[in-house]
Amino acid sequence: SQTIHQWPATLVQPVGSPLSLECTVEGTSNPNLYWYRQAAGRGLQLLFYSVGIGQISSEVPQNLSASRPQDRQFILSSKKLLLSDSGFYLCASPNGAYGYTFGSGTRLTVV
Amino acid sequence: EDQVTQSPEALRLQEGESSSLNCSYTVSGLRGLFWYRQDPGKGPEFLFTLYSAGEEKEKERLKATLTKKESFLHITAPKPEDSATYLCAVRVNDYKLSFGAGTTVTVRA
């Protein structure tokens, strides 16, 4: 079965500091991968998706970037965090009739 | 534009008090409607997939139904452990799901 690992689970970072969140997938090969952000009281906003190594599509202009250095690895980064980057970040991958499988998420607080 | 709207935003229930959550959608050519449960600080967990109007799926105290414009998640005789945020999503194309904002359900003992 497909499993998505995300880390860290929580992160508190000062404004202007860099960010790196990592997601790895097990149980599938060449998966599509997605980064979502979930703000309080709001739905999941698609940030980036990737259909393969080195292939990144951005859904919304923002302070973040994504990379896919390996087939099962997806990284979300920022060079300088903003307060507005705070939120709950989820990595996801399609899983047939289940829609998506999600990671456990990273709670990012920018202070 | 594809859109998913969930109501109510929050629902407070007494244990045993049945209720329904609504998910209304506008999408050209539905290719799947999904319900997920999300506990605080965790990723969403899959509950149901519905594909066509009239379809129903059931799991323990939860039952999902689908019409051409909306889906309902019925919670029958809820227990405190049913407290969670319930998310609805529709597949809008081969690579993307569009999510509603969710309904947060609190069940009091």
PDB file of C-alpha atoms in Angstrom:
ATOM      1  CA  SER A   1       0.000   0.000   0.000  1.00  0.00           C
ATOM      2  CA  GLN A   2       1.029   3.571  -0.610  1.00  0.00           C
ATOM      3  CA  THR A   3       2.524   5.580   2.277  1.00  0.00           C
ATOM      4  CA  ILE A   4       3.687   9.188   2.373  1.00  0.00           C
ATOM      5  CA  HIS A   5       6.226  10.377   4.933  1.00  0.00           C
ATOM      6  CA  GLN A   6       6.553  14.030   5.804  1.00  0.00           C
ATOM      7  CA  TRP A   7       8.891  15.787   8.174  1.00  0.00           C
ATOM      8  CA  PRO A   8       9.180  17.652  10.352  1.00  0.00           C
ATOM      9  CA  ALA A   9       5.762  17.466  11.995  1.00  0.00           C
ATOM     10  CA  THR A  10       6.016  20.971  13.452  1.00  0.00           C
ATOM     11  CA  LEU A  11       8.300  23.868  12.730  1.00  0.00           C
ATOM     12  CA  VAL A  12       8.629  27.363  14.164  1.00  0.00           C
ATOM     13  CA  GLN A  13      10.781  29.642  12.053  1.00  0.00           C
ATOM     14  CA  PRO A  14      11.581  33.371  12.197  1.00  0.00           C
ATOM     15  CA  VAL A  15      10.600  35.692   9.372  1.00  0.00           C
ATOM     16  CA  GLY A  16      13.332  35.793   6.743  1.00  0.00           C
ATOM     17  CA  SER A  17      14.739  32.351   7.514  1.00  0.00           C
ATOM     18  CA  PRO A  18      14.924  29.550   4.909  1.00  0.00           C
ATOM     19  CA  LEU A  19      12.596  26.556   4.751  1.00  0.00           C
ATOM     20  CA  SER A  20      12.899  22.992   3.589  1.00  0.00           C
ATOM     21  CA  LEU A  21      10.087  20.465   3.985  1.00  0.00           C
ATOM     22  CA  GLU A  22      10.539  16.953   2.709  1.00  0.00           C
ATOM     23  CA  CYS A  23       8.109  14.341   1.488  1.00  0.00           C
ATOM     24  CA  THR A  24       8.889  10.777   0.445  1.00  0.00           C
ATOM     25  CA  VAL A  25       6.547   8.173  -0.992  1.00  0.00           C
ATOM     26  CA  GLU A  26       6.606   4.390  -0.556  1.00  0.00           C
ATOM     27  CA  GLY A  27       4.633   1.705  -2.294  1.00  0.00           C
ATOM     28  CA  THR A  28       4.462   3.220  -5.762  1.00  0.00           C
ATOM     29  CA  SER A  29       6.755   4.274  -8.557  1.00  0.00           C
ATOM     30  CA  ASN A  30       6.751   7.414 -10.696  1.00  0.00           C
ATOM     31  CA  PRO A  31       3.903   8.980  -8.724  1.00  0.00           C
ATOM     32  CA  ASN A  32       2.397  12.385  -9.287  1.00  0.00           C
ATOM     33  CA  LEU A  33       3.137  14.404  -6.149  1.00  0.00           C
ATOM     34  CA  TYR A  34       1.440  17.476  -4.727  1.00  0.00           C
ATOM     35  CA  TRP A  35       2.080  20.108  -2.100  1.00  0.00           C
ATOM     36  CA  TYR A  36      -1.018  21.619  -0.491  1.00  0.00           C
ATOM     37  CA  ARG A  37      -1.360  24.327   2.138  1.00  0.00           C
ATOM     38  CA  GLN A  38      -4.273  24.383   4.535  1.00  0.00           C
ATOM     39  CA  ALA A  39      -5.068  27.605   6.371  1.00  0.00           C
ATOM     40  CA  ALA A  40      -7.412  27.640   9.342  1.00  0.00           C
ATOM     41  CA  GLY A  41     -11.038  27.515   8.211  1.00  0.00           C
ATOM     42  CA  ARG A  42     -10.082  27.239   4.582  1.00  0.00           C
ATOM     43  CA  GLY A  43      -9.822  24.412   2.119  1.00  0.00           C
ATOM     44  CA  LEU A  44      -6.697  22.814   0.785  1.00  0.00           C
ATOM     45  CA  GLN A  45      -4.900  25.076  -1.655  1.00  0.00           C
ATOM     46  CA  LEU A  46      -2.776  23.355  -4.277  1.00  0.00           C
ATOM     47  CA  LEU A  47       0.677  24.926  -4.345  1.00  0.00           C
ATOM     48  CA  PHE A  48       2.761  22.681  -6.609  1.00  0.00           C
ATOM     49  CA  TYR A  49       2.470  19.406  -8.436  1.00  0.00           C
ATOM     50  CA  SER A  50       5.030  17.213 -10.125  1.00  0.00           C
ATOM     51  CA  VAL A  51       4.588  14.443 -12.684  1.00  0.00           C
ATOM     52  CA  GLY A  52       8.218  13.320 -12.600  1.00  0.00           C
ATOM     53  CA  ILE A  53      11.816  14.041 -11.639  1.00  0.00           C
ATOM     54  CA  GLY A  54      12.688  17.678 -12.232  1.00  0.00           C
ATOM     55  CA  GLN A  55       9.160  18.533 -13.404  1.00  0.00           C
ATOM     56  CA  ILE A  56       7.394  21.125 -11.273  1.00  0.00           C
ATOM     57  CA  SER A  57       4.215  23.080 -11.963  1.00  0.00           C
ATOM     58  CA  SER A  58       3.175  25.985  -9.780  1.00  0.00           C
ATOM     59  CA  GLU A  59      -0.485  26.657  -9.193  1.00  0.00           C
ATOM     60  CA  VAL A  60      -0.196  30.001  -7.420  1.00  0.00           C
ATOM     61  CA  PRO A  61       2.478  32.695  -7.394  1.00  0.00           C
ATOM     62  CA  GLN A  62       4.134  32.817  -4.010  1.00  0.00           C
ATOM     63  CA  ASN A  63       7.235  32.914  -1.897  1.00  0.00           C
ATOM     64  CA  LEU A  64       7.739  29.156  -2.082  1.00  0.00           C
ATOM     65  CA  SER A  65       9.383  26.771  -4.533  1.00  0.00           C
ATOM     66  CA  ALA A  66       9.379  23.018  -5.008  1.00  0.00           C
ATOM     67  CA  SER A  67      11.830  20.467  -6.325  1.00  0.00           C
ATOM     68  CA  ARG A  68      11.754  16.796  -7.170  1.00  0.00           C
ATOM     69  CA  PRO A  69      15.295  15.456  -7.085  1.00  0.00           C
ATOM     70  CA  GLN A  70      14.270  11.791  -7.012  1.00  0.00           C
ATOM     71  CA  ASP A  71      11.269   9.785  -8.174  1.00  0.00           C
ATOM     72  CA  ARG A  72       9.806   9.427  -4.696  1.00  0.00           C
ATOM     73  CA  GLN A  73      11.045  12.647  -3.108  1.00  0.00           C
ATOM     74  CA  PHE A  74       9.354  16.043  -3.178  1.00  0.00           C
ATOM     75  CA  ILE A  75      10.741  19.104  -1.418  1.00  0.00           C
ATOM     76  CA  LEU A  76       9.098  22.415  -0.570  1.00  0.00           C
ATOM     77  CA  SER A  77      11.463  25.325  -0.007  1.00  0.00           C
ATOM     78  CA  SER A  78      11.721  29.009   0.635  1.00  0.00           C
ATOM     79  CA  LYS A  79      14.738  31.286   0.746  1.00  0.00           C
ATOM     80  CA  LYS A  80      13.073  33.808   3.066  1.00  0.00           C
ATOM     81  CA  LEU A  81       9.908  33.011   4.973  1.00  0.00           C
ATOM     82  CA  LEU A  82       7.065  35.488   5.361  1.00  0.00           C
ATOM     83  CA  LEU A  83       4.457  35.577   8.121  1.00  0.00           C
ATOM     84  CA  SER A  84       1.871  34.651   5.495  1.00  0.00           C
ATOM     85  CA  ASP A  85       3.669  31.361   4.844  1.00  0.00           C
ATOM     86  CA  SER A  86       2.358  29.998   8.137  1.00  0.00           C
ATOM     87  CA  GLY A  87      -0.011  27.084   7.727  1.00  0.00           C
ATOM     88  CA  PHE A  88      -0.399  23.338   7.582  1.00  0.00           C
ATOM     89  CA  TYR A  89       1.462  21.795   4.650  1.00  0.00           C
ATOM     90  CA  LEU A  90       0.425  18.477   3.190  1.00  0.00           C
ATOM     91  CA  CYS A  91       2.090  16.257   0.627  1.00  0.00           C
ATOM     92  CA  ALA A  92      -0.209  14.027  -1.394  1.00  0.00           C
ATOM     93  CA  SER A  93      -0.169  11.487  -4.184  1.00  0.00           C
ATOM     94  CA  PRO A  94      -2.992   9.992  -6.283  1.00  0.00           C
ATOM     95  CA  ASN A  95      -4.153   6.603  -5.133  1.00  0.00           C
ATOM     96  CA  GLY A  96      -6.748   5.408  -7.615  1.00  0.00           C
ATOM     97  CA  ALA A  97     -10.240   5.135  -6.244  1.00  0.00           C
ATOM     98  CA  TYR A  98      -9.102   6.630  -2.945  1.00  0.00           C
ATOM     99  CA  GLY A  99      -8.435   9.982  -4.564  1.00  0.00           C
ATOM    100  CA  TYR A 100      -5.273  10.949  -2.764  1.00  0.00           C
ATOM    101  CA  THR A 101      -3.087   9.512  -0.050  1.00  0.00           C
ATOM    102  CA  PHE A 102      -1.833  12.258   2.237  1.00  0.00           C
ATOM    103  CA  GLY A 103       1.169  12.608   4.464  1.00  0.00           C
ATOM    104  CA  SER A 104       0.758  13.484   8.113  1.00  0.00           C
ATOM    105  CA  GLY A 105       1.460  17.153   7.452  1.00  0.00           C
ATOM    106  CA  THR A 106       3.818  19.837   8.744  1.00  0.00           C
ATOM    107  CA  ARG A 107       2.556  22.662  10.933  1.00  0.00           C
ATOM    108  CA  LEU A 108       4.662  25.718  10.050  1.00  0.00           C
ATOM    109  CA  THR A 109       4.523  28.805  12.228  1.00  0.00           C
ATOM    110  CA  VAL A 110       6.482  31.826  11.067  1.00  0.00           C
ATOM    111  CA  VAL A 111       7.174  34.276  13.900  1.00  0.00           C
TER     112      VAL A 111
ATOM    113  CA  GLU B   1     -14.960  27.556 -12.667  1.00  0.00           C
ATOM    114  CA  ASP B   2     -14.936  24.328 -10.701  1.00  0.00           C
ATOM    115  CA  GLN B   3     -16.091  24.905  -7.147  1.00  0.00           C
ATOM    116  CA  VAL B   4     -16.787  22.929  -4.006  1.00  0.00           C
ATOM    117  CA  THR B   5     -18.775  24.421  -1.116  1.00  0.00           C
ATOM    118  CA  GLN B   6     -19.333  22.691   2.198  1.00  0.00           C
ATOM    119  CA  SER B   7     -21.925  23.573   4.811  1.00  0.00           C
ATOM    120  CA  PRO B   8     -22.199  24.157   7.640  1.00  0.00           C
ATOM    121  CA  GLU B   9     -18.700  25.284   8.592  1.00  0.00           C
ATOM    122  CA  ALA B  10     -19.132  23.828  12.064  1.00  0.00           C
ATOM    123  CA  LEU B  11     -21.588  21.409  13.628  1.00  0.00           C
ATOM    124  CA  ARG B  12     -21.979  20.675  17.315  1.00  0.00           C
ATOM    125  CA  LEU B  13     -23.938  17.531  18.103  1.00  0.00           C
ATOM    126  CA  GLN B  14     -24.978  15.694  21.193  1.00  0.00           C
ATOM    127  CA  GLU B  15     -23.979  12.047  21.263  1.00  0.00           C
ATOM    128  CA  GLY B  16     -26.681  10.101  19.424  1.00  0.00           C
ATOM    129  CA  GLU B  17     -28.012  13.172  17.583  1.00  0.00           C
ATOM    130  CA  SER B  18     -27.974  12.326  13.871  1.00  0.00           C
ATOM    131  CA  SER B  19     -27.236  15.017  11.292  1.00  0.00           C
ATOM    132  CA  SER B  20     -26.036  15.636   7.739  1.00  0.00           C
ATOM    133  CA  LEU B  21     -23.203  17.565   6.127  1.00  0.00           C
ATOM    134  CA  ASN B  22     -23.583  19.084   2.695  1.00  0.00           C
ATOM    135  CA  CYS B  23     -21.119  19.360  -0.183  1.00  0.00           C
ATOM    136  CA  SER B  24     -22.336  21.214  -3.256  1.00  0.00           C
ATOM    137  CA  TYR B  25     -20.199  21.222  -6.362  1.00  0.00           C
ATOM    138  CA  THR B  26     -20.002  22.691  -9.822  1.00  0.00           C
ATOM    139  CA  VAL B  27     -17.684  20.809 -12.144  1.00  0.00           C
ATOM    140  CA  SER B  28     -17.862  19.994 -15.815  1.00  0.00           C
ATOM    141  CA  GLY B  29     -17.999  16.221 -15.968  1.00  0.00           C
ATOM    142  CA  LEU B  30     -17.723  14.719 -12.509  1.00  0.00           C
ATOM    143  CA  ARG B  31     -15.014  12.079 -12.347  1.00  0.00           C
ATOM    144  CA  GLY B  32     -15.307  11.299  -8.688  1.00  0.00           C
ATOM    145  CA  LEU B  33     -16.389  12.923  -5.448  1.00  0.00           C
ATOM    146  CA  PHE B  34     -14.386  12.069  -2.348  1.00  0.00           C
ATOM    147  CA  TRP B  35     -15.017  12.380   1.373  1.00  0.00           C
ATOM    148  CA  TYR B  36     -12.141  12.518   3.841  1.00  0.00           C
ATOM    149  CA  ARG B  37     -11.901  12.726   7.612  1.00  0.00           C
ATOM    150  CA  GLN B  38      -9.200  14.918   9.126  1.00  0.00           C
ATOM    151  CA  ASP B  39      -8.219  14.910  12.775  1.00  0.00           C
ATOM    152  CA  PRO B  40      -6.422  17.975  14.224  1.00  0.00           C
ATOM    153  CA  GLY B  41      -2.785  18.131  13.173  1.00  0.00           C
ATOM    154  CA  LYS B  42      -3.047  15.145  10.849  1.00  0.00           C
ATOM    155  CA  GLY B  43      -3.458  14.494   7.157  1.00  0.00           C
ATOM    156  CA  PRO B  44      -6.893  13.683   5.703  1.00  0.00           C
ATOM    157  CA  GLU B  45      -7.939  10.030   5.689  1.00  0.00           C
ATOM    158  CA  PHE B  46     -10.064   8.536   2.936  1.00  0.00           C
ATOM    159  CA  LEU B  47     -13.694   7.703   3.679  1.00  0.00           C
ATOM    160  CA  PHE B  48     -15.670   7.332   0.450  1.00  0.00           C
ATOM    161  CA  THR B  49     -15.612   7.764  -3.314  1.00  0.00           C
ATOM    162  CA  LEU B  50     -18.813   8.401  -5.276  1.00  0.00           C
ATOM    163  CA  TYR B  51     -19.012   8.511  -9.054  1.00  0.00           C
ATOM    164  CA  SER B  52     -22.614   8.847 -10.176  1.00  0.00           C
ATOM    165  CA  ALA B  53     -25.901  10.352  -9.019  1.00  0.00           C
ATOM    166  CA  GLY B  54     -27.864   7.978  -6.834  1.00  0.00           C
ATOM    167  CA  GLU B  55     -24.794   6.205  -5.547  1.00  0.00           C
ATOM    168  CA  GLU B  56     -24.515   5.568  -1.806  1.00  0.00           C
ATOM    169  CA  LYS B  57     -21.644   4.300   0.346  1.00  0.00           C
ATOM    170  CA  GLU B  58     -21.779   3.362   3.996  1.00  0.00           C
ATOM    171  CA  LYS B  59     -19.226   2.747   6.735  1.00  0.00           C
ATOM    172  CA  GLU B  60     -20.189   2.306  10.366  1.00  0.00           C
ATOM    173  CA  ARG B  61     -22.158   5.439  11.367  1.00  0.00           C
ATOM    174  CA  LEU B  62     -21.381   7.319   8.145  1.00  0.00           C
ATOM    175  CA  LYS B  63     -23.301   7.244   4.896  1.00  0.00           C
ATOM    176  CA  ALA B  64     -22.452   9.271   1.802  1.00  0.00           C
ATOM    177  CA  THR B  65     -24.917  10.003  -0.974  1.00  0.00           C
ATOM    178  CA  LEU B  66     -24.587  11.787  -4.300  1.00  0.00           C
ATOM    179  CA  THR B  67     -26.901  13.788  -6.543  1.00  0.00           C
ATOM    180  CA  LYS B  68     -26.056  15.703  -9.701  1.00  0.00           C
ATOM    181  CA  LYS B  69     -25.195  18.845  -7.756  1.00  0.00           C
ATOM    182  CA  GLU B  70     -24.401  17.830  -4.204  1.00  0.00           C
ATOM    183  CA  SER B  71     -23.337  15.138  -1.829  1.00  0.00           C
ATOM    184  CA  PHE B  72     -24.413  14.495   1.731  1.00  0.00           C
ATOM    185  CA  LEU B  73     -22.527  12.835   4.528  1.00  0.00           C
ATOM    186  CA  HIS B  74     -25.016  11.500   7.042  1.00  0.00           C
ATOM    187  CA  ILE B  75     -23.819  10.761  10.565  1.00  0.00           C
ATOM    188  CA  THR B  76     -26.160   8.426  12.394  1.00  0.00           C
ATOM    189  CA  ALA B  77     -26.117   8.304  16.199  1.00  0.00           C
ATOM    190  CA  PRO B  78     -22.673   9.943  16.401  1.00  0.00           C
ATOM    191  CA  LYS B  79     -20.175   9.219  19.142  1.00  0.00           C
ATOM    192  CA  PRO B  80     -17.476  11.563  20.484  1.00  0.00           C
ATOM    193  CA  GLU B  81     -14.886   9.708  18.391  1.00  0.00           C
ATOM    194  CA  ASP B  82     -16.674  10.956  15.262  1.00  0.00           C
ATOM    195  CA  SER B  83     -15.483  14.475  16.109  1.00  0.00           C
ATOM    196  CA  ALA B  84     -13.273  15.635  13.225  1.00  0.00           C
ATOM    197  CA  THR B  85     -13.221  17.863  10.170  1.00  0.00           C
ATOM    198  CA  TYR B  86     -14.852  16.271   7.165  1.00  0.00           C
ATOM    199  CA  LEU B  87     -13.558  17.312   3.751  1.00  0.00           C
ATOM    200  CA  CYS B  88     -15.228  16.938   0.392  1.00  0.00           C
ATOM    201  CA  ALA B  89     -13.310  17.003  -2.900  1.00  0.00           C
ATOM    202  CA  VAL B  90     -14.076  16.539  -6.583  1.00  0.00           C
ATOM    203  CA  ARG B  91     -11.709  15.378  -9.291  1.00  0.00           C
ATOM    204  CA  VAL B  92     -11.534  18.209 -11.796  1.00  0.00           C
ATOM    205  CA  ASN B  93      -9.027  16.649 -14.200  1.00  0.00           C
ATOM    206  CA  ASP B  94      -6.474  13.854 -14.383  1.00  0.00           C
ATOM    207  CA  TYR B  95      -4.132  15.475 -11.898  1.00  0.00           C
ATOM    208  CA  LYS B  96      -6.175  17.707  -9.634  1.00  0.00           C
ATOM    209  CA  LEU B  97      -8.732  17.457  -6.848  1.00  0.00           C
ATOM    210  CA  SER B  98     -10.616  20.582  -5.763  1.00  0.00           C
ATOM    211  CA  PHE B  99     -11.417  20.673  -2.041  1.00  0.00           C
ATOM    212  CA  GLY B 100     -14.112  22.320   0.016  1.00  0.00           C
ATOM    213  CA  ALA B 101     -13.222  24.174   3.217  1.00  0.00           C
ATOM    214  CA  GLY B 102     -14.557  21.369   5.385  1.00  0.00           C
ATOM    215  CA  THR B 103     -17.126  20.929   8.134  1.00  0.00           C
ATOM    216  CA  THR B 104     -15.819  20.622  11.673  1.00  0.00           C
ATOM    217  CA  VAL B 105     -17.997  18.251  13.676  1.00  0.00           C
ATOM    218  CA  THR B 106     -17.909  18.183  17.469  1.00  0.00           C
ATOM    219  CA  VAL B 107     -19.843  15.457  19.253  1.00  0.00           C
ATOM    220  CA  ARG B 108     -20.425  15.948  22.976  1.00  0.00           C
ATOM    221  CA  ALA B 109     -20.921  13.016  25.309  1.00  0.00           C
TER     222      ALA B 109
END
